[in-house]
Amino acid sequence: MTRLKGNFIGGEWVWPGSGASFERTNPARPDELVSMAPCSSAADVDEAITHLAQHRHEWAATAPEKRADVLVAAADILAAQAEELAVELVREEGKTLAEARMEATRTPQNLRFFAGEALRMTGETFPTGDGSLVFTRRGPVGVVAAITPWNFPLNIPSRKLGPALAAGNAVVFKPSEITPLMGQRLVEALVQAGVPGGALALVHGHAEVGRAMVANDDVHAVTFTGSTAVGTAIHEVSGPEVRTQLEMGGKNALVVLDTSDLDRAVGIIAKGAFGLSGQACTGTSRVVVHEAVADELVRRLAEVAEAARVGNGLDDGVTFGPLANAAQVDKFQHYVDGAAAEGARLVTPGDERAEPAGGGYFVRPTIFRDVDPLSALAQEEIFSPVLAFITVGSYDEAVRVVNNTEYGLSAGLVTSDIGQAIRFADDVETGLVKVNQATNGMAMNAPFGGMKNSSTQTFKEQAGASMMTFYTTDKTVYFTP
């Protein structure tokens, strides 16, 4: 068991004065204690933000090449720890080792990419007729509150802290209470690399911590990834004067038509629906399939689901890890139990709960067909490996089904028809469009964000001009010699 160092406030690792703590256990072995973290209060948050507000200008005044060097150094530290981090990630979050290694490798790559943004904060000049000079100067927005989820506890925080720090901001960071150790590991690397205590704070805790961060008057921007319900609550608290970047839930669909390559479709769907045990906001939760190929596609996917080896992600041969906690299992079971009442037909074996040696929060990949497109199974984010097959008779009907949800994060199509692919990109109401690819996964140098209730649709995350615009402000300067 790892007892965390505490919160990182004012350049020091400290525990709350109350001494309160919470525990995180291994989701594959719930009797195994992984970490003990401080349970912070609003007072701890205010202390952290006050220090950042007082000292943030020091980091902002640091030369951009120096800020870039610090992020590269942090990336080097994390890269050297990649295997150790991957093992800790499996034990804390529940991924398979292969999935954890991918995240541990991607995180330092993110920081190296964002290091370059420190050197790309350029302005513009504008012509005038009176001999004066008009130009813009770009600088940091101020104190940024970053609130991140548990399903990618290294990758997603690095996509927020990296660009925020590159731009010269100070950041107060709340990792998920499910993955506090991964939050500490990321901050440790940044601090060791040279990020000062006046530019970075880490505060562990539950919802009270997040509420206090968002409500603090010294916070100038909030970046959040998580559920739509929590994102909506954040937006209500932050108000119009604080810029927000909210990436939230999804109910992502993969479309398979009667002309689609079924061999290709099976692999794409399996990766999108069952990878990460279905715990990804961009994961495939609906398959919208043409009636002519529905039976065959369902049969093939059922074989893939039944072949999954469920177990502890550190065990050899395991391809499917546990859900994150008991609440995730209860949510999974709620939707599985309700599906039959909605008229859906279970395709995979009826014992959806799995019981590998050692217990744990294990479920099996679960497939339903004949799903009503307006049912809860087809409309609500479940965040687990439950796949709903919806049968349609045409491309136009498929698009209507894809778009008929409150979400608009990701959608995919399997096709060899270039014209159809372009038409699909135009027709679907999602921020990500995947053709012959799984709905999850994205390039680190491409913008990420959704539409409708999947996002605030204000600033994109991960890459692109919109990302750095979120973390910076610009001033228009008029100068007459």
Coordinates of C-alpha atoms in Angstrom, one line a residue:
M1 CA 0.0 0.0 0.0
T2 CA 1.2 3.5 -0.9
R3 CA 0.5 6.3 1.6
L4 CA 0.4 9.4 -0.6
K5 CA 2.6 12.3 0.2
G6 CA -0.5 14.5 0.6
N7 CA -1.6 17.6 -1.3
F8 CA 1.0 19.7 -3.1
I9 CA 0.4 23.3 -1.8
G10 CA 2.8 26.2 -1.7
G11 CA 5.6 24.0 -3.0
E12 CA 5.3 21.5 -0.2
W13 CA 3.6 18.1 0.2
V14 CA 1.2 18.5 3.1
W15 CA -1.7 16.5 4.6
P16 CA -4.9 18.4 5.6
G17 CA -4.9 19.6 9.2
S18 CA -7.9 17.3 9.9
G19 CA -5.8 14.2 9.0
A20 CA -8.8 12.9 7.1
S21 CA -8.1 10.3 4.4
F22 CA -9.7 7.9 2.0
E23 CA -8.6 4.5 0.7
R24 CA -8.4 3.1 -2.8
T25 CA -8.4 -0.7 -3.3
N26 CA -7.5 -2.8 -6.3
P27 CA -10.6 -3.3 -8.4
A28 CA -9.4 -6.8 -9.3
R29 CA -8.8 -7.7 -5.7
P30 CA -10.9 -5.4 -3.5
D31 CA -9.3 -6.6 -0.3
E32 CA -5.9 -5.3 -1.5
L33 CA -5.3 -1.7 -0.4
V34 CA -3.5 0.3 -3.2
S35 CA -3.3 3.8 -1.8
M36 CA -4.4 6.1 1.0
A37 CA -5.0 9.7 0.0
P38 CA -5.8 12.9 1.9
C39 CA -9.5 13.8 2.0
S40 CA -9.3 17.6 1.6
S41 CA -11.8 20.4 2.4
A42 CA -12.8 23.6 0.8
A43 CA -10.3 25.3 3.1
D44 CA -7.4 23.3 1.6
V45 CA -8.6 24.3 -1.9
D46 CA -8.7 28.0 -0.9
E47 CA -5.2 27.8 0.6
A48 CA -3.8 26.2 -2.6
I49 CA -5.5 28.7 -4.9
T50 CA -4.5 31.7 -2.8
H51 CA -0.8 30.7 -3.1
L52 CA -1.1 30.3 -6.8
A53 CA -2.9 33.6 -7.3
Q54 CA -0.1 35.3 -5.4
H55 CA 2.8 33.7 -7.3
R56 CA 1.4 32.9 -10.7
H57 CA 3.1 35.8 -12.4
E58 CA 6.5 34.3 -11.6
W59 CA 5.9 31.3 -13.9
A60 CA 4.2 33.5 -16.5
A61 CA 7.4 35.6 -16.6
T62 CA 9.6 32.5 -17.1
A63 CA 11.1 32.4 -20.6
P64 CA 8.9 30.2 -22.9
E65 CA 11.9 28.1 -23.8
K66 CA 12.5 27.4 -20.1
R67 CA 8.9 26.3 -19.7
A68 CA 9.3 24.0 -22.7
D69 CA 12.5 22.5 -21.2
V70 CA 10.7 21.8 -17.9
L71 CA 7.9 19.9 -19.7
V72 CA 10.4 17.9 -21.7
A73 CA 12.3 17.0 -18.5
A74 CA 9.0 15.9 -16.9
A75 CA 8.3 13.8 -20.0
D76 CA 11.7 12.2 -19.7
I77 CA 11.1 11.3 -16.1
L78 CA 7.7 9.7 -16.9
A79 CA 9.2 7.8 -19.8
A80 CA 11.9 6.3 -17.6
Q81 CA 9.1 5.2 -15.1
A82 CA 6.8 3.9 -17.8
E83 CA 6.8 0.2 -16.8
E84 CA 6.5 1.0 -13.1
L85 CA 3.6 3.4 -13.8
A86 CA 1.9 0.8 -16.0
V87 CA 1.8 -1.7 -13.2
E88 CA 0.6 0.8 -10.6
L89 CA -2.1 1.9 -13.1
V90 CA -3.4 -1.6 -13.5
R91 CA -3.6 -2.0 -9.7
E92 CA -5.3 1.3 -9.1
E93 CA -7.6 1.7 -12.1
G94 CA -8.0 -1.9 -13.5
K95 CA -6.8 -1.7 -17.1
T96 CA -5.0 -4.7 -18.6
L97 CA -1.2 -4.3 -18.6
A98 CA -1.2 -3.7 -22.4
E99 CA -3.7 -0.9 -22.0
A100 CA -1.8 0.6 -19.1
R101 CA 1.5 0.5 -21.0
M102 CA -0.1 2.4 -23.9
E103 CA -1.2 5.1 -21.5
A104 CA 2.1 5.3 -19.7
T105 CA 3.8 5.7 -23.0
R106 CA 1.4 8.3 -24.4
T107 CA 1.6 10.6 -21.4
P108 CA 5.2 11.7 -21.8
Q109 CA 4.6 12.1 -25.6
N110 CA 1.8 14.5 -24.7
L111 CA 4.1 16.6 -22.6
R112 CA 6.7 16.8 -25.3
F113 CA 4.1 17.9 -27.8
F114 CA 2.7 20.6 -25.5
A115 CA 6.3 21.8 -24.7
G116 CA 6.4 23.1 -28.3
E117 CA 3.3 25.2 -27.6
A118 CA 5.2 27.4 -25.3
L119 CA 7.2 28.6 -28.3
R120 CA 4.2 29.1 -30.5
M121 CA 2.3 31.8 -28.6
T122 CA 2.4 34.3 -31.4
G123 CA 0.5 37.5 -32.0
E124 CA -0.6 39.4 -35.0
T125 CA 0.1 42.8 -36.5
F126 CA -2.4 44.9 -38.4
P127 CA -1.9 47.6 -41.1
T128 CA -2.8 51.2 -40.3
G129 CA -2.9 54.4 -42.4
D130 CA -1.4 56.8 -39.8
G131 CA 2.0 55.3 -39.2
S132 CA 1.0 53.7 -35.9
L133 CA 1.5 50.0 -35.0
V134 CA -1.4 47.8 -34.0
F135 CA -0.5 44.3 -32.7
T136 CA -1.7 41.6 -30.3
R137 CA 0.1 40.2 -27.3
R138 CA -0.8 36.7 -26.0
G139 CA -0.4 35.7 -22.4
P140 CA -1.6 33.2 -19.8
V141 CA -5.2 33.4 -18.6
G142 CA -4.3 33.1 -14.9
V143 CA -5.2 30.3 -12.5
V144 CA -6.7 27.2 -14.2
A145 CA -8.7 24.6 -12.3
A146 CA -8.2 21.1 -13.9
I147 CA -10.6 18.3 -12.8
T148 CA -10.0 14.9 -14.4
P149 CA -11.6 11.4 -14.5
W150 CA -10.3 8.1 -13.5
N151 CA -10.4 6.1 -16.7
F152 CA -7.2 7.8 -18.2
P153 CA -5.6 9.2 -15.0
L154 CA -2.3 10.0 -16.6
N155 CA -3.2 10.8 -20.2
I156 CA -6.1 13.2 -19.7
P157 CA -4.4 15.2 -16.9
S158 CA -1.3 15.6 -19.1
R159 CA -3.5 17.0 -21.9
K160 CA -4.7 19.7 -19.5
L161 CA -1.7 20.5 -17.3
G162 CA 0.7 20.3 -20.3
P163 CA -0.8 23.2 -22.4
A164 CA -1.8 25.2 -19.3
L165 CA 1.7 25.2 -18.0
A166 CA 3.2 25.7 -21.4
A167 CA 1.2 28.9 -21.7
G168 CA 2.5 30.2 -18.4
N169 CA -0.6 29.6 -16.3
A170 CA -0.8 28.3 -12.7
V171 CA -2.8 25.1 -12.3
V172 CA -4.8 23.7 -9.4
F173 CA -5.3 20.0 -10.1
K174 CA -7.9 17.6 -8.7
P175 CA -7.4 14.0 -9.9
S176 CA -10.2 11.5 -9.5
E177 CA -10.6 10.0 -6.0
I178 CA -10.5 6.6 -7.7
T179 CA -7.0 7.2 -9.0
P180 CA -5.1 9.5 -6.6
L181 CA -1.8 7.7 -6.9
M182 CA -1.6 8.4 -10.7
G183 CA -2.4 12.1 -10.0
Q184 CA 0.5 12.2 -7.5
R185 CA 2.9 10.5 -9.9
L186 CA 2.2 13.1 -12.7
V187 CA 2.7 16.0 -10.3
E188 CA 5.9 14.5 -8.8
A189 CA 7.4 14.3 -12.3
L190 CA 6.4 17.9 -13.1
V191 CA 7.8 19.2 -9.8
Q192 CA 11.0 17.2 -10.1
A193 CA 11.4 18.7 -13.6
G194 CA 11.2 22.2 -12.2
V195 CA 7.6 23.4 -12.1
P196 CA 7.5 25.7 -9.1
G197 CA 5.0 25.6 -6.2
G198 CA 3.7 28.9 -7.4
A199 CA 2.5 27.4 -10.7
L200 CA 1.1 24.0 -9.6
A201 CA -1.0 22.7 -6.8
L202 CA -2.5 19.2 -6.3
V203 CA -5.6 18.8 -4.0
H204 CA -7.0 15.3 -3.4
G205 CA -10.6 14.7 -2.4
H206 CA -14.2 14.2 -3.4
A207 CA -16.9 16.4 -4.9
E208 CA -16.4 19.1 -2.3
V209 CA -12.9 19.8 -3.6
G210 CA -14.1 20.2 -7.2
R211 CA -17.0 22.5 -6.1
A212 CA -14.6 24.7 -4.1
M213 CA -12.2 24.9 -7.0
V214 CA -14.9 26.0 -9.5
A215 CA -16.4 28.5 -7.0
N216 CA -13.2 30.3 -6.1
D217 CA -13.0 33.8 -7.3
D218 CA -9.3 33.5 -8.1
V219 CA -9.9 30.8 -10.7
H220 CA -10.0 32.2 -14.2
A221 CA -10.6 29.0 -16.2
V222 CA -12.0 25.5 -15.6
T223 CA -11.1 22.5 -17.7
F224 CA -13.1 19.3 -16.9
T225 CA -13.5 15.8 -18.4
G226 CA -16.2 13.5 -17.0
S227 CA -19.9 12.9 -17.0
T228 CA -22.4 15.3 -18.5
A229 CA -24.2 15.6 -15.1
V230 CA -21.1 16.8 -13.3
G231 CA -20.1 19.0 -16.2
T232 CA -23.5 20.7 -16.2
A233 CA -23.2 21.4 -12.5
I234 CA -19.7 22.9 -13.0
H235 CA -21.1 25.2 -15.6
E236 CA -23.8 26.4 -13.3
V237 CA -21.3 27.2 -10.6
S238 CA -18.6 28.8 -12.7
G239 CA -20.9 31.3 -14.3
P240 CA -20.4 33.3 -17.5
E241 CA -17.3 35.2 -16.4
V242 CA -15.1 32.1 -16.0
R243 CA -14.2 30.3 -19.2
T244 CA -14.9 26.6 -19.2
Q245 CA -13.8 23.7 -21.3
L246 CA -16.1 20.7 -20.6
E247 CA -15.7 17.4 -22.3
M248 CA -18.4 15.1 -21.1
G249 CA -20.4 12.0 -21.9
G250 CA -21.2 10.1 -25.1
K251 CA -23.5 7.5 -26.6
N252 CA -21.3 6.6 -29.6
A253 CA -22.6 4.6 -32.5
L254 CA -20.8 2.5 -35.2
V255 CA -22.8 2.1 -38.4
V256 CA -22.5 -1.1 -40.5
L257 CA -24.4 -1.2 -43.8
D258 CA -25.3 -4.0 -46.1
T259 CA -22.2 -3.1 -48.2
S260 CA -19.8 -2.9 -45.3
D261 CA -16.9 -5.3 -44.9
L262 CA -18.1 -7.5 -41.9
D263 CA -14.6 -8.9 -41.1
R264 CA -13.4 -5.3 -40.7
A265 CA -16.5 -4.3 -38.8
V266 CA -16.1 -7.0 -36.2
G267 CA -12.6 -5.9 -35.2
I268 CA -13.5 -2.2 -35.2
I269 CA -16.6 -2.8 -33.0
A270 CA -14.8 -5.1 -30.6
K271 CA -12.0 -2.6 -30.0
G272 CA -14.4 0.3 -29.5
A273 CA -16.9 -1.6 -27.3
F274 CA -14.8 -3.9 -25.2
G275 CA -11.4 -2.1 -25.0
L276 CA -10.8 -0.6 -21.6
S277 CA -13.7 -2.8 -20.3
G278 CA -16.1 -0.3 -22.0
Q279 CA -15.0 2.5 -19.7
A280 CA -14.2 5.3 -22.3
C281 CA -16.3 8.3 -23.1
T282 CA -15.7 7.6 -26.8
G283 CA -16.3 3.9 -26.6
T284 CA -18.8 2.2 -28.9
S285 CA -22.1 1.6 -27.1
R286 CA -24.4 1.3 -30.1
V287 CA -24.1 -0.6 -33.3
V288 CA -26.5 0.6 -36.0
V289 CA -26.7 -2.2 -38.5
H290 CA -28.5 -2.8 -41.7
E291 CA -31.1 -5.6 -41.4
A292 CA -29.5 -7.6 -44.2
V293 CA -26.3 -8.3 -42.3
A294 CA -27.5 -7.9 -38.7
D295 CA -27.8 -11.7 -37.9
E296 CA -24.3 -12.4 -39.1
L297 CA -22.7 -9.4 -37.4
V298 CA -24.3 -10.2 -34.1
R299 CA -23.2 -13.8 -34.3
R300 CA -19.6 -12.8 -35.0
L301 CA -19.5 -10.2 -32.2
A302 CA -21.0 -12.7 -29.7
E303 CA -18.1 -15.1 -30.5
V304 CA -15.6 -12.3 -29.8
A305 CA -17.4 -11.4 -26.5
E306 CA -17.5 -14.9 -25.3
A307 CA -13.8 -15.4 -26.1
A308 CA -12.7 -12.5 -23.9
R309 CA -10.5 -13.6 -21.0
V310 CA -11.7 -11.7 -17.9
G311 CA -9.4 -11.2 -15.0
N312 CA -6.7 -9.2 -13.2
G313 CA -4.9 -7.1 -15.7
L314 CA -1.5 -8.2 -14.4
D315 CA -2.2 -11.9 -15.1
D316 CA -0.9 -13.4 -18.3
G317 CA -3.4 -13.8 -21.1
V318 CA -6.0 -11.5 -19.6
T319 CA -7.7 -9.4 -22.3
F320 CA -10.5 -7.8 -20.2
G321 CA -10.0 -6.2 -16.8
P322 CA -12.5 -5.3 -14.0
L323 CA -14.7 -2.3 -13.8
A324 CA -13.4 0.5 -11.6
N325 CA -15.5 0.0 -8.5
A326 CA -18.7 -1.5 -7.1
A327 CA -20.7 1.5 -8.2
Q328 CA -19.8 0.8 -11.8
V329 CA -20.9 -2.8 -11.5
D330 CA -24.2 -1.7 -10.0
K331 CA -24.8 0.7 -12.8
F332 CA -23.9 -2.1 -15.3
Q333 CA -26.4 -4.5 -13.7
H334 CA -29.1 -1.8 -13.6
Y335 CA -29.0 -1.4 -17.4
V336 CA -28.7 -5.2 -18.0
D337 CA -31.7 -5.9 -15.8
G338 CA -33.7 -3.2 -17.4
A339 CA -32.9 -4.2 -21.0
A340 CA -35.3 -7.2 -21.1
A341 CA -38.1 -5.1 -19.8
E342 CA -37.5 -2.7 -22.7
G343 CA -37.8 -5.6 -25.2
A344 CA -34.1 -6.1 -25.9
R345 CA -32.8 -9.6 -26.4
L346 CA -29.6 -10.8 -24.7
V347 CA -27.2 -12.4 -27.1
T348 CA -24.3 -13.3 -24.9
P349 CA -24.5 -15.9 -22.1
G350 CA -26.9 -14.9 -19.3
D351 CA -24.3 -14.8 -16.5
E352 CA -23.0 -11.3 -17.1
R353 CA -21.1 -11.2 -13.8
A354 CA -17.7 -12.9 -13.9
E355 CA -16.0 -14.3 -10.9
P356 CA -12.3 -15.0 -11.6
A357 CA -10.1 -16.1 -8.7
G358 CA -9.7 -13.3 -6.1
G359 CA -13.1 -11.8 -6.7
G360 CA -13.2 -8.2 -8.0
Y361 CA -15.5 -6.0 -10.0
F362 CA -15.7 -8.2 -13.0
V363 CA -18.4 -8.3 -15.7
R364 CA -18.4 -9.9 -19.1
P365 CA -18.8 -8.1 -22.5
T366 CA -22.6 -8.1 -23.0
I367 CA -24.5 -7.7 -26.2
F368 CA -28.2 -7.0 -26.7
R369 CA -30.0 -7.0 -30.0
D370 CA -33.5 -5.8 -31.1
V371 CA -32.9 -2.7 -29.0
D372 CA -35.5 0.1 -29.2
P373 CA -33.5 3.2 -30.3
L374 CA -35.5 5.3 -27.8
S375 CA -34.9 3.0 -24.9
A376 CA -32.6 3.7 -21.9
L377 CA -30.2 1.1 -23.3
A378 CA -29.8 3.1 -26.5
Q379 CA -30.0 6.6 -25.1
E380 CA -28.1 6.7 -21.8
E381 CA -24.4 6.5 -21.2
I382 CA -23.6 3.3 -19.3
F383 CA -19.8 3.4 -19.3
S384 CA -19.3 -0.3 -19.3
P385 CA -19.1 -3.1 -21.9
V386 CA -22.8 -3.2 -22.9
L387 CA -23.4 -3.1 -26.6
A388 CA -26.8 -2.3 -28.1
F389 CA -27.6 -3.5 -31.6
I390 CA -30.2 -1.4 -33.4
T391 CA -31.4 -2.6 -36.8
V392 CA -32.2 -0.2 -39.7
G393 CA -33.3 -0.6 -43.3
S394 CA -31.2 2.2 -44.9
Y395 CA -28.4 4.7 -44.6
D396 CA -30.8 7.5 -44.0
E397 CA -32.4 5.7 -41.1
A398 CA -29.0 4.8 -39.7
V399 CA -28.1 8.5 -39.6
R400 CA -31.3 9.4 -37.9
V401 CA -30.7 6.8 -35.2
V402 CA -27.1 8.0 -34.7
N403 CA -28.2 11.6 -34.2
N404 CA -31.2 10.9 -32.1
T405 CA -29.5 11.2 -28.7
E406 CA -28.6 14.1 -26.4
Y407 CA -24.9 13.3 -27.0
G408 CA -22.6 14.1 -29.9
L409 CA -19.2 12.9 -29.1
S410 CA -18.1 10.2 -31.6
A411 CA -19.6 8.2 -34.4
G412 CA -18.2 5.7 -37.0
L413 CA -19.0 4.1 -40.3
V414 CA -17.5 1.0 -42.0
T415 CA -17.4 1.6 -45.7
S416 CA -15.2 1.4 -48.8
D417 CA -17.2 4.1 -50.5
I418 CA -15.4 7.5 -50.3
G419 CA -18.4 9.5 -51.2
Q420 CA -20.5 7.8 -48.6
A421 CA -17.8 8.4 -46.0
I422 CA -17.8 12.2 -46.8
R423 CA -21.5 12.3 -46.7
F424 CA -21.5 10.6 -43.3
A425 CA -19.1 13.1 -42.0
D426 CA -21.5 15.9 -43.1
D427 CA -24.6 14.1 -41.8
V428 CA -23.7 13.0 -38.2
E429 CA -23.9 15.4 -35.3
T430 CA -20.7 14.5 -33.5
G431 CA -17.4 16.2 -32.9
L432 CA -15.4 13.1 -33.9
V433 CA -16.2 11.1 -37.1
K434 CA -14.4 7.8 -37.6
V435 CA -14.4 6.0 -40.9
N436 CA -13.2 2.4 -40.7
Q437 CA -11.8 3.0 -37.3
A438 CA -13.2 2.4 -33.8
T439 CA -15.1 5.3 -32.2
N440 CA -12.4 5.6 -29.5
G441 CA -8.8 6.6 -29.9
M442 CA -7.5 9.8 -31.3
A443 CA -4.3 11.5 -32.6
M444 CA -2.5 13.6 -30.0
N445 CA -2.0 16.4 -32.5
A446 CA -5.6 16.7 -33.5
P447 CA -8.5 18.6 -31.8
F448 CA -10.8 16.6 -29.5
G449 CA -14.3 17.6 -28.5
G450 CA -17.9 16.8 -29.0
M451 CA -21.2 18.5 -29.8
K452 CA -24.6 18.8 -28.1
N453 CA -24.5 17.6 -24.4
S454 CA -21.0 16.0 -24.9
S455 CA -19.2 19.4 -24.7
T456 CA -19.5 23.1 -24.0
Q457 CA -18.5 23.4 -27.7
T458 CA -16.4 26.4 -26.7
F459 CA -12.7 25.3 -26.9
K460 CA -11.3 22.1 -28.2
E461 CA -9.1 19.9 -26.0
Q462 CA -5.8 18.2 -26.8
A463 CA -4.4 20.1 -29.8
G464 CA -5.1 22.9 -32.3
A465 CA -5.5 26.6 -32.1
S466 CA -8.6 26.4 -30.0
M467 CA -6.8 24.5 -27.3
M468 CA -4.2 27.2 -26.7
T469 CA -6.8 29.9 -27.1
F470 CA -8.5 28.5 -24.0
Y471 CA -5.3 28.8 -21.9
T472 CA -4.4 32.3 -23.1
T473 CA -5.7 35.8 -23.4
D474 CA -4.8 38.4 -26.0
K475 CA -4.5 42.1 -25.8
T476 CA -4.7 44.5 -28.8
V477 CA -2.0 47.1 -28.5
Y478 CA -2.0 50.5 -30.3
F479 CA 1.4 52.2 -30.5
T480 CA 2.3 55.5 -32.0
P481 CA 6.1 56.2 -32.1

